[in-house]
CSV table of C-alpha atoms in Angstrom, one decimal:
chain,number,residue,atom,x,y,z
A,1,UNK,CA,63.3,81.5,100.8
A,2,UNK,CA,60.2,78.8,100.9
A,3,UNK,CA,56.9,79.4,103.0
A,4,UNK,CA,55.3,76.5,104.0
A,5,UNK,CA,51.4,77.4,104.6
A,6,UNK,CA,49.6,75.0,107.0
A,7,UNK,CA,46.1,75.2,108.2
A,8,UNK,CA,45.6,74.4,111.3
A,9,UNK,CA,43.5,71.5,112.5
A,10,UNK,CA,42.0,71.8,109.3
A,11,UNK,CA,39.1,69.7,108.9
A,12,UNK,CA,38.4,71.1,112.6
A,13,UNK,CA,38.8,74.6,111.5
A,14,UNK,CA,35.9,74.1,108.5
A,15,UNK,CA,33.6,72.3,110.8
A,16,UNK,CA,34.4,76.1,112.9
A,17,UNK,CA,33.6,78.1,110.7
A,18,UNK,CA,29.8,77.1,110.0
A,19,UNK,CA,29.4,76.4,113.5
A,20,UNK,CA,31.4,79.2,115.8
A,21,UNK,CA,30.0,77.6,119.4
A,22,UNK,CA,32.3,75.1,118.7
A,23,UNK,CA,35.3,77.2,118.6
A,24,UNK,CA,37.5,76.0,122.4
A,25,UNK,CA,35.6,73.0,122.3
A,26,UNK,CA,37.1,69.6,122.3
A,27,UNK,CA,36.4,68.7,118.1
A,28,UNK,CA,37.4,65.6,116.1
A,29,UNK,CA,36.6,64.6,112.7
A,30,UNK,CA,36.4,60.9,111.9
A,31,UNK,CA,37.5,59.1,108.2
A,32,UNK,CA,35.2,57.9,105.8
A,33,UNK,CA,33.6,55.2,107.7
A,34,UNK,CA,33.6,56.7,110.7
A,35,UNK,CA,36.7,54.5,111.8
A,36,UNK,CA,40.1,56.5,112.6
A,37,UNK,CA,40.2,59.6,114.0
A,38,UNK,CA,41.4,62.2,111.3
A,39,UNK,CA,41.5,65.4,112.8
A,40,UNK,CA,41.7,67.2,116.4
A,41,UNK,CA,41.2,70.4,118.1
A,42,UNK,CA,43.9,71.2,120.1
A,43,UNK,CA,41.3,70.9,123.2
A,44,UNK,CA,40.5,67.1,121.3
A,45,UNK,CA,44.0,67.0,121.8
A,46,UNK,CA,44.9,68.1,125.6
A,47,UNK,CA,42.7,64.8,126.6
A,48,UNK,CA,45.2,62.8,125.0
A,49,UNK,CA,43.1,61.7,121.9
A,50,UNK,CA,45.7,60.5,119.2
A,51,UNK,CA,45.5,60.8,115.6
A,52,UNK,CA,44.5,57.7,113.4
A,53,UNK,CA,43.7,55.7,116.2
A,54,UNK,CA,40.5,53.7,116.0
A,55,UNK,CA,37.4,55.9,116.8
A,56,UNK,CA,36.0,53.3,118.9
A,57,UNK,CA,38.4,53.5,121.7
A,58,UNK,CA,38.3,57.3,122.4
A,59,UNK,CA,34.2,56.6,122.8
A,60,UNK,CA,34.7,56.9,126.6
A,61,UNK,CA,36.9,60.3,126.4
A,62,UNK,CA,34.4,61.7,124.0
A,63,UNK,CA,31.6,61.0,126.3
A,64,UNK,CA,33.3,62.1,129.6
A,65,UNK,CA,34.3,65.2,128.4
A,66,UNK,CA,31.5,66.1,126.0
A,67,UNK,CA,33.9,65.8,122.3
A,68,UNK,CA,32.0,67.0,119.7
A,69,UNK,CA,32.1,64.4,117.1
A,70,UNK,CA,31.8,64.8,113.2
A,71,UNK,CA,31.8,62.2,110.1
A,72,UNK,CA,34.0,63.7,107.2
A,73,UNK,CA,32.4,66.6,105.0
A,74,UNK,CA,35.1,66.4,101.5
A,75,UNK,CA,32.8,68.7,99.7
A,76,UNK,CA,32.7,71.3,102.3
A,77,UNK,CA,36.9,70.8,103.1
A,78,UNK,CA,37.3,70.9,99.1
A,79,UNK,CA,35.4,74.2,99.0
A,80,UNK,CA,37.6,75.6,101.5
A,81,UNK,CA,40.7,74.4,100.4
A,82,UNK,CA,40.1,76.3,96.8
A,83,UNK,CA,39.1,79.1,98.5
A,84,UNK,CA,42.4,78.9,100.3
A,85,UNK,CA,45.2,78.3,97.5
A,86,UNK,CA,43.0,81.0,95.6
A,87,UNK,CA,44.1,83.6,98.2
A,88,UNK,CA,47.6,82.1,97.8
A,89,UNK,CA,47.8,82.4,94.4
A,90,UNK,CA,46.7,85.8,93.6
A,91,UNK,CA,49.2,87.0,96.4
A,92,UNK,CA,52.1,85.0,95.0
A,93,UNK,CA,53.6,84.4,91.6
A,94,UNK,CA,54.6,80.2,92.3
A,95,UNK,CA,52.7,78.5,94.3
A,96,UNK,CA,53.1,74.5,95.2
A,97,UNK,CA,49.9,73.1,96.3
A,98,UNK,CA,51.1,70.0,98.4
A,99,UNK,CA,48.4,68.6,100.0
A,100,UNK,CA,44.6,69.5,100.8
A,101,UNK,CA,45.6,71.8,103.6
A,102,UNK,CA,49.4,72.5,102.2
A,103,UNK,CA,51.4,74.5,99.9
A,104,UNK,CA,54.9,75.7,99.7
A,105,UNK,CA,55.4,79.5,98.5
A,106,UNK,CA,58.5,81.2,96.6
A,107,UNK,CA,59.1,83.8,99.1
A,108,UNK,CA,62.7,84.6,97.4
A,109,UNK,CA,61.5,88.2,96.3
A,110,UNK,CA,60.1,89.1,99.1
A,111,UNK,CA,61.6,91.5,101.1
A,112,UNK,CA,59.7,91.8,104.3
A,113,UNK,CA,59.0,87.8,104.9
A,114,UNK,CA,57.6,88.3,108.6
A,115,UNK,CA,55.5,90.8,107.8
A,116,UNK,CA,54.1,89.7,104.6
A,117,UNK,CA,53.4,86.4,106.2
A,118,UNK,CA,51.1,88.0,108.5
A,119,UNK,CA,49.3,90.2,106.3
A,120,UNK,CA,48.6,87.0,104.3
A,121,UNK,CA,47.9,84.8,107.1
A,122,UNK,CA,45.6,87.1,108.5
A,123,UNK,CA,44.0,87.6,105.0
A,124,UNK,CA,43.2,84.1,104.9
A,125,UNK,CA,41.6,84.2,108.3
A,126,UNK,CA,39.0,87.3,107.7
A,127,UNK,CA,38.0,85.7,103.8
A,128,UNK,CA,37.5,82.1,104.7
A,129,UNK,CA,37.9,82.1,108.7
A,130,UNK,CA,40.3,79.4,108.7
A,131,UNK,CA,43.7,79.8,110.9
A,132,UNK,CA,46.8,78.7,109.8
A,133,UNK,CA,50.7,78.7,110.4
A,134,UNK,CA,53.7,79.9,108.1
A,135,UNK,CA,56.6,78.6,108.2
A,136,UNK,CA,59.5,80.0,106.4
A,137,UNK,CA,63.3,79.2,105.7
A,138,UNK,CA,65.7,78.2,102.6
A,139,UNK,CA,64.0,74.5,101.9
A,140,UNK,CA,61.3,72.7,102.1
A,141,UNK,CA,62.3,71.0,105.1
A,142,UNK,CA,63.2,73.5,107.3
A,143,UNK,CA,60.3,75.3,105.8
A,144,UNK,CA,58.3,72.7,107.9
A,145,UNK,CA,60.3,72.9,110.3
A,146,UNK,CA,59.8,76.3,110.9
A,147,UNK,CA,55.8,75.8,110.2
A,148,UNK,CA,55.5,73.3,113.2
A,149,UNK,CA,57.2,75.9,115.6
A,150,UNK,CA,54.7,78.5,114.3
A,151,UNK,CA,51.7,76.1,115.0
A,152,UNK,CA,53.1,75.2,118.6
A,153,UNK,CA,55.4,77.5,120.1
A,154,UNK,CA,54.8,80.7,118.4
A,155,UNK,CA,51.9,82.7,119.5
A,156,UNK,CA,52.1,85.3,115.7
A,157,UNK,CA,51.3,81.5,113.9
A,158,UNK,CA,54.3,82.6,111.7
A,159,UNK,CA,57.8,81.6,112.5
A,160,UNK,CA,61.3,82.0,109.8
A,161,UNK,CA,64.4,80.4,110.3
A,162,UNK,CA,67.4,81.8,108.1
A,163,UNK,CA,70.3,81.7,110.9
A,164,UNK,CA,72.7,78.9,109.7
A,165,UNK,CA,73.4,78.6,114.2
A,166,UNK,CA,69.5,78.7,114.6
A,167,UNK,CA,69.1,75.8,111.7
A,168,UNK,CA,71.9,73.5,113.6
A,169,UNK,CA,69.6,74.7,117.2
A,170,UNK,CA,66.6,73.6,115.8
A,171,UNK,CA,68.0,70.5,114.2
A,172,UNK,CA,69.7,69.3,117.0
A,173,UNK,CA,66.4,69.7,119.3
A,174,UNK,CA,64.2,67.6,116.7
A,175,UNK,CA,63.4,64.2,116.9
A,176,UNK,CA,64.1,62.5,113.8
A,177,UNK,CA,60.4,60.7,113.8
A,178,UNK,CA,59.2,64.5,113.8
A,179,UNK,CA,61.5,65.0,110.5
A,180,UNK,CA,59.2,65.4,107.1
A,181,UNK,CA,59.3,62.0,105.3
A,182,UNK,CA,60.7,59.8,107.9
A,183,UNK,CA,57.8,57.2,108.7
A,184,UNK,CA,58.3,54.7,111.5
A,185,UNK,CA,60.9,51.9,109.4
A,186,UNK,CA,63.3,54.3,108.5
A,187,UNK,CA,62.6,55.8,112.0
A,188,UNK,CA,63.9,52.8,113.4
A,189,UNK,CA,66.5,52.3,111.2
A,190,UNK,CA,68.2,55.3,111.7
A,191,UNK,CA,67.9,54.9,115.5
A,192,UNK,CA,69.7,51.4,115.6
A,193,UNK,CA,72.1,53.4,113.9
A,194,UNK,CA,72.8,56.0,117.1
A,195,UNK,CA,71.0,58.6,114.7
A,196,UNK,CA,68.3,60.1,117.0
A,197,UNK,CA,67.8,63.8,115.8
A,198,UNK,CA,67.3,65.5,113.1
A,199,UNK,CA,71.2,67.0,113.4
């Protein structure tokens, strides 16, 4: 088995944790220069503000509804990040750092999945204070598969699939734009082609 580990709204979650009042607040982080939205709360979210788009035309949103605003902080999301895949490694023998806010765990000797999860998961959350999800099945793919039903639908933040029906259930819900390494050409290409979910 594969745990994916995914922090949740993660630039969010750092700005969070040096400034709590902003926890249930409407957040976003913008890129480098300010331009594209990079990161959103989940409150940033509910007012329909979409990721990457240009920051300029969410300026009316953010000032209706009082979004807190915040230029990107690497060194302070760096700091965090180690912190994180420190925890991660100490608790596990292989460890795949994929990304800033990413990494898949070998979870094949582990005999209580669900439960370890969430003793690590809430490890990570009293040491650094950032939340994230686990998702957990035989690949990678379902492995984020299973993390994005942790983040959304699953109120634990840790979700395993292992059920060969369950994998066809969850497959044959999922849009194939929502499938891990399908961008928007292949996207269309597979639709013109009558292929629509992930199934």
């Amino acid at each position: 088995m594969i745990a994916l580990v995914d922090c949740n709204n993660f630039y969010v979650s750092c700005e969070r944790v040096f400034n709590p009042s902003l926890r249930n607040k409407p957040v976003v982080v913008l890129s480098n220069n300010d331009g594209c939205i990079i990161s959103r709360s989940n409150e940033a979210k509910a007012l329909g503000i979409q990721m990457g788009a240009p920051a300029f035309k969410s300026r009316h949103i953010f000032k209706k509804h009082g979004v807190y605003v915040f230029s990107t902080n690497f060194a302070l999301y760096g700091d965090l990040s180690k912190r994180i895949m420190s925890i991660l490694s100490d608790n596990m023998l292989k460890i795949e750092i994929y990304s800033i806010d990413e990494a898949f765990l070998d979870f094949s000797r582990i005999a209580q999945s669900m439960q370890y999860a969430k003793n690590l998961r809430k490890k990570i959350n009293q040491w650094t204070g950032i939340p994230v999800s686990i998702g957990i099945a035989k690949t990678k793919t379902l492995a984020k598969i299973a993390n994005m039903i942790a983040k959304n639908k699953n109120d634990s933040g840790v979700f395993q699939i292992n059920n060969p029906s369950d994998v066809d259930l969850f497959l044959k819900k999922l849009p194939v734009c929502k499938l891990w390494g399908i961008g928007y050409g292949y996207y269309k290409k597979l639709n013109s082609h009558g292929i629509q979910t992930a199934y």
